[in-house]
PDB file of C-alpha atoms in Angstrom:
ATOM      1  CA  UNK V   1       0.000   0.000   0.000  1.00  0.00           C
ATOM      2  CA  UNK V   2       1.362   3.206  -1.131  1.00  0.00           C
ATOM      3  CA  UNK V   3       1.954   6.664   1.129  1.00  0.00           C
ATOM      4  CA  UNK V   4      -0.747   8.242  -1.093  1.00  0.00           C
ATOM      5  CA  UNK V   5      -3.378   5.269  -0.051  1.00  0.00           C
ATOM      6  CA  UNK V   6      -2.776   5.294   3.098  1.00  0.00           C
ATOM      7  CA  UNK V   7      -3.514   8.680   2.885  1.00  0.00           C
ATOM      8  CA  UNK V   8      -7.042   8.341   1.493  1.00  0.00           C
ATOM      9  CA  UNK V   9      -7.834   5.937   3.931  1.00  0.00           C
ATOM     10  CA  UNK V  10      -6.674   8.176   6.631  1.00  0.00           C
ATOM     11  CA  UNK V  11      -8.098  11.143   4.914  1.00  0.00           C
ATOM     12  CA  UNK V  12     -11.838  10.275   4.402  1.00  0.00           C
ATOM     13  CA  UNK V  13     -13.295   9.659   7.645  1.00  0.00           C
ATOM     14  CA  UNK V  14     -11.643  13.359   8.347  1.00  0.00           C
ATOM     15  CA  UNK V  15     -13.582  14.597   5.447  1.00  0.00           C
ATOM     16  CA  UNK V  16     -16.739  13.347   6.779  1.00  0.00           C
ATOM     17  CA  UNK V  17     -15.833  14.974   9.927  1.00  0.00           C
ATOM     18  CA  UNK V  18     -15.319  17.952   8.619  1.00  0.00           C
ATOM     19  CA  UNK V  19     -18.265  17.988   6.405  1.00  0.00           C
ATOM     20  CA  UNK V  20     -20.609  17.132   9.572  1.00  0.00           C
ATOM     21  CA  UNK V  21     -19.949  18.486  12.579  1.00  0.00           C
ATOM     22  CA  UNK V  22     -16.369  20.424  13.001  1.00  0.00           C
ATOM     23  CA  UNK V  23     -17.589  22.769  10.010  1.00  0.00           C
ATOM     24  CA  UNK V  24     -19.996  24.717  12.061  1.00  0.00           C
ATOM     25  CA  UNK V  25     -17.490  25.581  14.655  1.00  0.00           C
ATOM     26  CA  UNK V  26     -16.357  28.723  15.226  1.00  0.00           C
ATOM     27  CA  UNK V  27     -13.596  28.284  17.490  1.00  0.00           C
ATOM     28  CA  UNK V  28     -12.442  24.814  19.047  1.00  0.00           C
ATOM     29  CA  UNK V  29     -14.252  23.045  21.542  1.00  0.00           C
ATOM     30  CA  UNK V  30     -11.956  23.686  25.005  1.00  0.00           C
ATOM     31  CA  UNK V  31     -13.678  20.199  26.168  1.00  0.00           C
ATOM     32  CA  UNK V  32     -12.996  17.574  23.239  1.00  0.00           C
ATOM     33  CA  UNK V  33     -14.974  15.160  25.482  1.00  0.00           C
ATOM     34  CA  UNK V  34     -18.260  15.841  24.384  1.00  0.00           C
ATOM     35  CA  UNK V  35     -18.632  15.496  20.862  1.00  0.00           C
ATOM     36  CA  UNK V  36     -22.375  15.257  20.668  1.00  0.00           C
ATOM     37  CA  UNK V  37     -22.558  19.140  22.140  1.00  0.00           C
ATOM     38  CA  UNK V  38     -20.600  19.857  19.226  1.00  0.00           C
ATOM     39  CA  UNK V  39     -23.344  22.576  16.984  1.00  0.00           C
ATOM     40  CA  UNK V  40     -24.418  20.821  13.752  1.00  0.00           C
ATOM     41  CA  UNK V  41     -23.443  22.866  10.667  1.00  0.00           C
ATOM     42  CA  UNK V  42     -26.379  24.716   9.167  1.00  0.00           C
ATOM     43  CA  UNK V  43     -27.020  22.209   6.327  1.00  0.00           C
ATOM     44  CA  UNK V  44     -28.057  19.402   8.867  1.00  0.00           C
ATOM     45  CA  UNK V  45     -30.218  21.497  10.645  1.00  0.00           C
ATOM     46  CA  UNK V  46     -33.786  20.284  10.647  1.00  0.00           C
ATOM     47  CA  UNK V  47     -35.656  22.324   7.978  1.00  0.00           C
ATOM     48  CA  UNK V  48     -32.119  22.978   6.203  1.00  0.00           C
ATOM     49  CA  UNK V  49     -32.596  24.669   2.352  1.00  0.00           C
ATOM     50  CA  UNK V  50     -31.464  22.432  -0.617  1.00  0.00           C
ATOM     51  CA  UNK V  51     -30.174  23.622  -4.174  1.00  0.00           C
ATOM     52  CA  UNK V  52     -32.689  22.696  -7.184  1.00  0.00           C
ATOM     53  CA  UNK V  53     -30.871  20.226  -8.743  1.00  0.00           C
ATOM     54  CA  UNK V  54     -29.420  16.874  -8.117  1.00  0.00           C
ATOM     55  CA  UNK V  55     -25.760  15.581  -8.216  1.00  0.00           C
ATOM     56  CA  UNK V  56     -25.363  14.454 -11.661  1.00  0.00           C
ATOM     57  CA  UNK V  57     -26.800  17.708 -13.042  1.00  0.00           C
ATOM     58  CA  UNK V  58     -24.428  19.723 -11.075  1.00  0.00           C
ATOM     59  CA  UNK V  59     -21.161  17.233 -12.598  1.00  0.00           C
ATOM     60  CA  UNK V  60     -22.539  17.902 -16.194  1.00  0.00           C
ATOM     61  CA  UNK V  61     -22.705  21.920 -15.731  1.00  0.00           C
ATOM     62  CA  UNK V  62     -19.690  21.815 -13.958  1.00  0.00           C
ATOM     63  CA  UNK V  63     -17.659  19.691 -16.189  1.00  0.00           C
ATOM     64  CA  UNK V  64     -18.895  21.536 -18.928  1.00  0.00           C
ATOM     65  CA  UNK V  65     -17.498  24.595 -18.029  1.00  0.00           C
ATOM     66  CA  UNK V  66     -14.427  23.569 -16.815  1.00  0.00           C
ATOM     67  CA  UNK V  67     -13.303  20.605 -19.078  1.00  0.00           C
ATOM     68  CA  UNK V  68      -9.354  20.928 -18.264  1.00  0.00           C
ATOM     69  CA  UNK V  69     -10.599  20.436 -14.266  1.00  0.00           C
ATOM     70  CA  UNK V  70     -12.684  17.523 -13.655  1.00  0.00           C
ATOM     71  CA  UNK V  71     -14.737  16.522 -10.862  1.00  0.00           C
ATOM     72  CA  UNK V  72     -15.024  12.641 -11.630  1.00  0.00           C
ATOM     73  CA  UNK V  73     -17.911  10.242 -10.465  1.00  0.00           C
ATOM     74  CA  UNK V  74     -19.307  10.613  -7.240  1.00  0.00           C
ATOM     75  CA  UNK V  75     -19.292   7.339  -4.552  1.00  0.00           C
ATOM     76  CA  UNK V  76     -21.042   7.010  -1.854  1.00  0.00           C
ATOM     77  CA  UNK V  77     -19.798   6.976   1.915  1.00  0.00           C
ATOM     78  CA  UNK V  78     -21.418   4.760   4.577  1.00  0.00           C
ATOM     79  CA  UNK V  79     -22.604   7.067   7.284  1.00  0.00           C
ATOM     80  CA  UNK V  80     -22.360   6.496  10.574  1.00  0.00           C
ATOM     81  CA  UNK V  81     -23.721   9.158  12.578  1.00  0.00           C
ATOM     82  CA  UNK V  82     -27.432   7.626  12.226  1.00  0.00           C
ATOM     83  CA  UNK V  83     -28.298  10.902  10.377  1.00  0.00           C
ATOM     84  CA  UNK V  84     -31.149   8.845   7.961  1.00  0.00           C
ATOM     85  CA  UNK V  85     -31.768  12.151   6.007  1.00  0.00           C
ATOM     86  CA  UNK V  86     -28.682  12.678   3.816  1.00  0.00           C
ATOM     87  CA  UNK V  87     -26.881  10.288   1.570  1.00  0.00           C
ATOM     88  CA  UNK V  88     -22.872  11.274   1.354  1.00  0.00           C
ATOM     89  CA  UNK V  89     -20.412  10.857  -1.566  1.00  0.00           C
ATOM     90  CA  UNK V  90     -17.165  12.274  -2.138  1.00  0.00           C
ATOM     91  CA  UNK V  91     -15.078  12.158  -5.251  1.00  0.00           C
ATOM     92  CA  UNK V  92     -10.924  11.781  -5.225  1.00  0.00           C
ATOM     93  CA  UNK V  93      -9.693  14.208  -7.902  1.00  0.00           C
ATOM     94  CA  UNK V  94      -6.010  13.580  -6.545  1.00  0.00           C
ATOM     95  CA  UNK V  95      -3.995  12.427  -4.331  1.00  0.00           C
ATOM     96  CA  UNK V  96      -4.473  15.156  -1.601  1.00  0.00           C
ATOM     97  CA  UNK V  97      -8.046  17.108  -3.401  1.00  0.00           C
ATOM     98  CA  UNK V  98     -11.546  16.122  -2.947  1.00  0.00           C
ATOM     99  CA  UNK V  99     -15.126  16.824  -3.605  1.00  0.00           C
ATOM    100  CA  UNK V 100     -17.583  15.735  -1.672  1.00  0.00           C
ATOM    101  CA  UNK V 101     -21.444  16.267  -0.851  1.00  0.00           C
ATOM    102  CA  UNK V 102     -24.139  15.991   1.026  1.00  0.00           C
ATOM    103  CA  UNK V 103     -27.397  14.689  -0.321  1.00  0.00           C
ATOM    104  CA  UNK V 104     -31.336  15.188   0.362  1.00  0.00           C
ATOM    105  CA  UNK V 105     -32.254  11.541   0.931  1.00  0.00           C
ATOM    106  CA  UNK V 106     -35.428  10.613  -1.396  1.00  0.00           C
ATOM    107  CA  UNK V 107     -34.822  13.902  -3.852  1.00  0.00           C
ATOM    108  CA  UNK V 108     -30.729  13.413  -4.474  1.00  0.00           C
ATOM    109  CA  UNK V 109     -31.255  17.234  -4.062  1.00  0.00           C
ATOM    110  CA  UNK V 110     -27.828  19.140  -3.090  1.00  0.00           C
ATOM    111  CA  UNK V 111     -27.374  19.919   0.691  1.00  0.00           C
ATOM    112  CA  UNK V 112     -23.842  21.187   0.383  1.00  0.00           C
ATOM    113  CA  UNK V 113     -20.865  20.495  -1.647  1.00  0.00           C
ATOM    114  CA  UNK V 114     -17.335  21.006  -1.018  1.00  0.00           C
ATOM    115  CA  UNK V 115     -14.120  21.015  -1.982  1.00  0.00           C
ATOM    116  CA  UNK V 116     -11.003  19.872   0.528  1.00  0.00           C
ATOM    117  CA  UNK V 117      -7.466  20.449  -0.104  1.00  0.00           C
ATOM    118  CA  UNK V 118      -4.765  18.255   1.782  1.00  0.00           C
ATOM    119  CA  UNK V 119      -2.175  20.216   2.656  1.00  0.00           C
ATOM    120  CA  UNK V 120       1.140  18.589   1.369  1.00  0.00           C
ATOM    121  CA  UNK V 121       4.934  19.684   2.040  1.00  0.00           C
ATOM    122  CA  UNK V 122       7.784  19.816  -0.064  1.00  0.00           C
ATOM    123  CA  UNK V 123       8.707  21.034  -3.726  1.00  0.00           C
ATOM    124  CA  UNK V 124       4.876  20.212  -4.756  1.00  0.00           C
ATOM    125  CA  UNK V 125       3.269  22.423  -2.335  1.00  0.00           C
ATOM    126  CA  UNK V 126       2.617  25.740  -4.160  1.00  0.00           C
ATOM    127  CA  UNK V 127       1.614  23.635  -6.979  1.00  0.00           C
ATOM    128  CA  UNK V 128      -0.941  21.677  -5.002  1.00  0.00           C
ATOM    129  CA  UNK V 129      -2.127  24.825  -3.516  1.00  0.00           C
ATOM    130  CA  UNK V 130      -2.961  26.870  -6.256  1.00  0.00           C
ATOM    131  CA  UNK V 131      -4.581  23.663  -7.932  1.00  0.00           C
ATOM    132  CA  UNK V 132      -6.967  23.559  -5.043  1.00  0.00           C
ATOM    133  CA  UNK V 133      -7.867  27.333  -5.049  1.00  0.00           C
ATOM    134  CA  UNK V 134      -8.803  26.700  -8.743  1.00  0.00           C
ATOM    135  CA  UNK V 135     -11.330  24.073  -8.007  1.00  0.00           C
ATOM    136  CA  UNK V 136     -12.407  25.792  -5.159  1.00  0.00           C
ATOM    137  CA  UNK V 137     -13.269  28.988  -7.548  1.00  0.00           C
ATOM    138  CA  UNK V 138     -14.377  26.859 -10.481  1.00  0.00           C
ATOM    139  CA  UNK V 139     -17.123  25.788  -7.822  1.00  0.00           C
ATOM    140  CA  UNK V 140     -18.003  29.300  -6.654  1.00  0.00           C
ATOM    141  CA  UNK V 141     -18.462  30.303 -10.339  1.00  0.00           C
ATOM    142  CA  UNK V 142     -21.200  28.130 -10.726  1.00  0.00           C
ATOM    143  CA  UNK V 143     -23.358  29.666  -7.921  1.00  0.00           C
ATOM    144  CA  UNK V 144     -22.054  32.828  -8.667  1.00  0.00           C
ATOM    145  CA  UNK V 145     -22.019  33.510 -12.460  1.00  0.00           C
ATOM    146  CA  UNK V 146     -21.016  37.051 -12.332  1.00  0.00           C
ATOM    147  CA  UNK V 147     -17.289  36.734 -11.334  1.00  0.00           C
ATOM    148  CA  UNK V 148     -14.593  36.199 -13.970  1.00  0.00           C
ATOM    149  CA  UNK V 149     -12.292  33.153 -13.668  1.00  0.00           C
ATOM    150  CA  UNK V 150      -9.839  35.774 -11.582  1.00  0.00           C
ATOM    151  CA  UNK V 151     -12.484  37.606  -9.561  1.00  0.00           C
ATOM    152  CA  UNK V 152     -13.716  34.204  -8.321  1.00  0.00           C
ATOM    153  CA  UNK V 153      -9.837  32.714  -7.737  1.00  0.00           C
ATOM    154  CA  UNK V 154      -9.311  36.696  -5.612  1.00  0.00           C
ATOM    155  CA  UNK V 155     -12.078  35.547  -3.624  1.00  0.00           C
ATOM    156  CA  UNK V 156     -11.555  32.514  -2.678  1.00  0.00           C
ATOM    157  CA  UNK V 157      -8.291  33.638  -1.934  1.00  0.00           C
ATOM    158  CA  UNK V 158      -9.144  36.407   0.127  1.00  0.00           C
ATOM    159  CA  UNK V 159     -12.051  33.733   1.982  1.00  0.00           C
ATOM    160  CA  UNK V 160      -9.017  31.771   2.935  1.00  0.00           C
ATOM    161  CA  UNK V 161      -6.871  34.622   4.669  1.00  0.00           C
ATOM    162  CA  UNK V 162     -10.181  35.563   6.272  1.00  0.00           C
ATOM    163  CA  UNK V 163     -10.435  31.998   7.570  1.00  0.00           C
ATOM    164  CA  UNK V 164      -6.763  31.647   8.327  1.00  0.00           C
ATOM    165  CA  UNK V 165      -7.710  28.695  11.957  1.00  0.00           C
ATOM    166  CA  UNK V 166     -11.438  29.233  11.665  1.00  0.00           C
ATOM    167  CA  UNK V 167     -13.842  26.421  11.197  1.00  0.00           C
ATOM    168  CA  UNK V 168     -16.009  28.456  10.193  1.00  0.00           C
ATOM    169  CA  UNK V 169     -16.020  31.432   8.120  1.00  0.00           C
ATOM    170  CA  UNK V 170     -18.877  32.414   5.889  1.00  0.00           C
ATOM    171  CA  UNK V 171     -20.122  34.780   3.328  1.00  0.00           C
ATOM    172  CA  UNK V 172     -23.594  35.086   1.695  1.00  0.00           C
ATOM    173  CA  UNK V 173     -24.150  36.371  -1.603  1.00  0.00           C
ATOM    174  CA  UNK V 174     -28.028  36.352  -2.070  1.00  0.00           C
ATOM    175  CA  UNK V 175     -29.453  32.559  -1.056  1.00  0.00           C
ATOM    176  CA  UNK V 176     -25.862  31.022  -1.534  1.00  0.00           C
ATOM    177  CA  UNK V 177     -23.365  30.516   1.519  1.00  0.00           C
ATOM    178  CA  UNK V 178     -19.829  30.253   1.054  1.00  0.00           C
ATOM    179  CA  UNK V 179     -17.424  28.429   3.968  1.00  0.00           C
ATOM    180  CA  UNK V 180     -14.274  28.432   4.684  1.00  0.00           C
ATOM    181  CA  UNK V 181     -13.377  25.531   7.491  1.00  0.00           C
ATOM    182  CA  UNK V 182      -9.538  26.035   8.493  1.00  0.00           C
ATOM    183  CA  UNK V 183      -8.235  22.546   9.921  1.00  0.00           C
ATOM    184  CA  UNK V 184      -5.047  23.029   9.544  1.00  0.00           C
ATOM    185  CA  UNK V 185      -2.231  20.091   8.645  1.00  0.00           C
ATOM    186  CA  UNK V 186      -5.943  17.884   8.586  1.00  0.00           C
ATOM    187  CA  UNK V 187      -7.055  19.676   5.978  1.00  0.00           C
ATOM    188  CA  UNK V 188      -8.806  23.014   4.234  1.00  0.00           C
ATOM    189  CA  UNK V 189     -12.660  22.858   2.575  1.00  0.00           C
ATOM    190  CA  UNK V 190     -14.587  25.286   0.922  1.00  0.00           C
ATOM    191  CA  UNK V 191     -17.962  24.452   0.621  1.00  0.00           C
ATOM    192  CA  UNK V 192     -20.948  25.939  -0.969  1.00  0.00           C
ATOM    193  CA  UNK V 193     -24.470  26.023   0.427  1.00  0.00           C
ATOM    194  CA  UNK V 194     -28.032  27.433   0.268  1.00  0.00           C
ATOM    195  CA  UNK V 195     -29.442  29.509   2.335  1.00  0.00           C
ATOM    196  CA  UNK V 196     -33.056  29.387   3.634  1.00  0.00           C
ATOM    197  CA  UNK V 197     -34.539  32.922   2.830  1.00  0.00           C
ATOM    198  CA  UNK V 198     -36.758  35.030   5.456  1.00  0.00           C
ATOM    199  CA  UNK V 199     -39.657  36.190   3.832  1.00  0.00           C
ATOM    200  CA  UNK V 200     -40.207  39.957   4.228  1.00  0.00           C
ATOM    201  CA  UNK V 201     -42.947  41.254   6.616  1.00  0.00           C
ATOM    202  CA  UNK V 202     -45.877  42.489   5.298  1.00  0.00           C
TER     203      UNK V 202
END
């Protein structure tokens, strides 16, 4: 088994992690003890918004615009936090970048998806790095078709220094939320997700 696998295997139970519960942190827990005190992040909140369209939609638009960076097939993740109401899949698009979601169960409707980046040392870093950002601005560009290829990289950018050891760091552009979580060495998502509009008083 290579470095790289062991990595995965290491890698994805983090990822679901993440993508649960340590993404709606603000700031770490003092008292690591109690995990199930830990707040939910906002997409597994009862009543939580989903995005009009289903997985393999979203791969077809997205691939489509963005043929030279793939997101590849989507598999799905055994969950085992009991949560009955969301399928999860993630997809490896290397060795140290992945996308993953979180899925309406019954509708396949889009809860949240997100991108994680690995962080890696040595010669490959900057590399690695500025691959991630890309994906991580291709995926803002498709909730947020305004921005140019460089406004969107800029902002993801500037999300990240924002972030800098913060689970959770958000900004909302109309009903879209985007999220920087900050986990250090175990890892750096961006993740993209809708948000449940208040309807104006009459």
């Amino acid at each position: 088994m290579t470095v790289a696998h062991s990595l995965l295997r290491l890698a994805l139970p983090a990822l679901l992690m993440l993508a649960g519960q340590n993404i709606a942190l603000a700031d770490p827990p003092t008292d690591h003890s109690g995990a199930e005190e830990m707040p939910k992040a906002p997409y597994l909140l009862a009543g939580a918004p989903t995005f009009e369209t289903t997985l393999i939609n979203f791969r077809a638009k997205y691939n489509e615009a963005n043929p030279a960076q793939q997101i590849g097939e989507f598999r799905s993740i055994s969950d085992k936090s009991a949560n009955s109401s969301l399928t999860r899949a993630a997809s490896k698009i290397n060795e140290n970048l992945y996308a993953s979601t979180a899925l309406e169960k019954g509708t396949g409707k889009i809860k949240t998806l997100q991108i994680t980046y690995l962080p890696i040392q040595g010669a490959e870093e900057k590399a690695a790095r500025t691959l991630a950002i890309s994906y991580m601005a291709n995926l803002m560009r498709q909730f947020d078709a305004t921005l140019s290829v460089p406004q969107s990289v800029a902002k993801v950018t500037s999300m990240i220094e924002k972030g800098k050891g913060q689970q959770f760091y958000k900004q909302e552009v109309g009903a879209v939320r985007f999220v920087i979580s900050d986990n250090g060495e175990k890892g750096l998502t961006f993740a993209v997700e809708p948000v449940k509009l208040a309807l104006a008083e009459p």
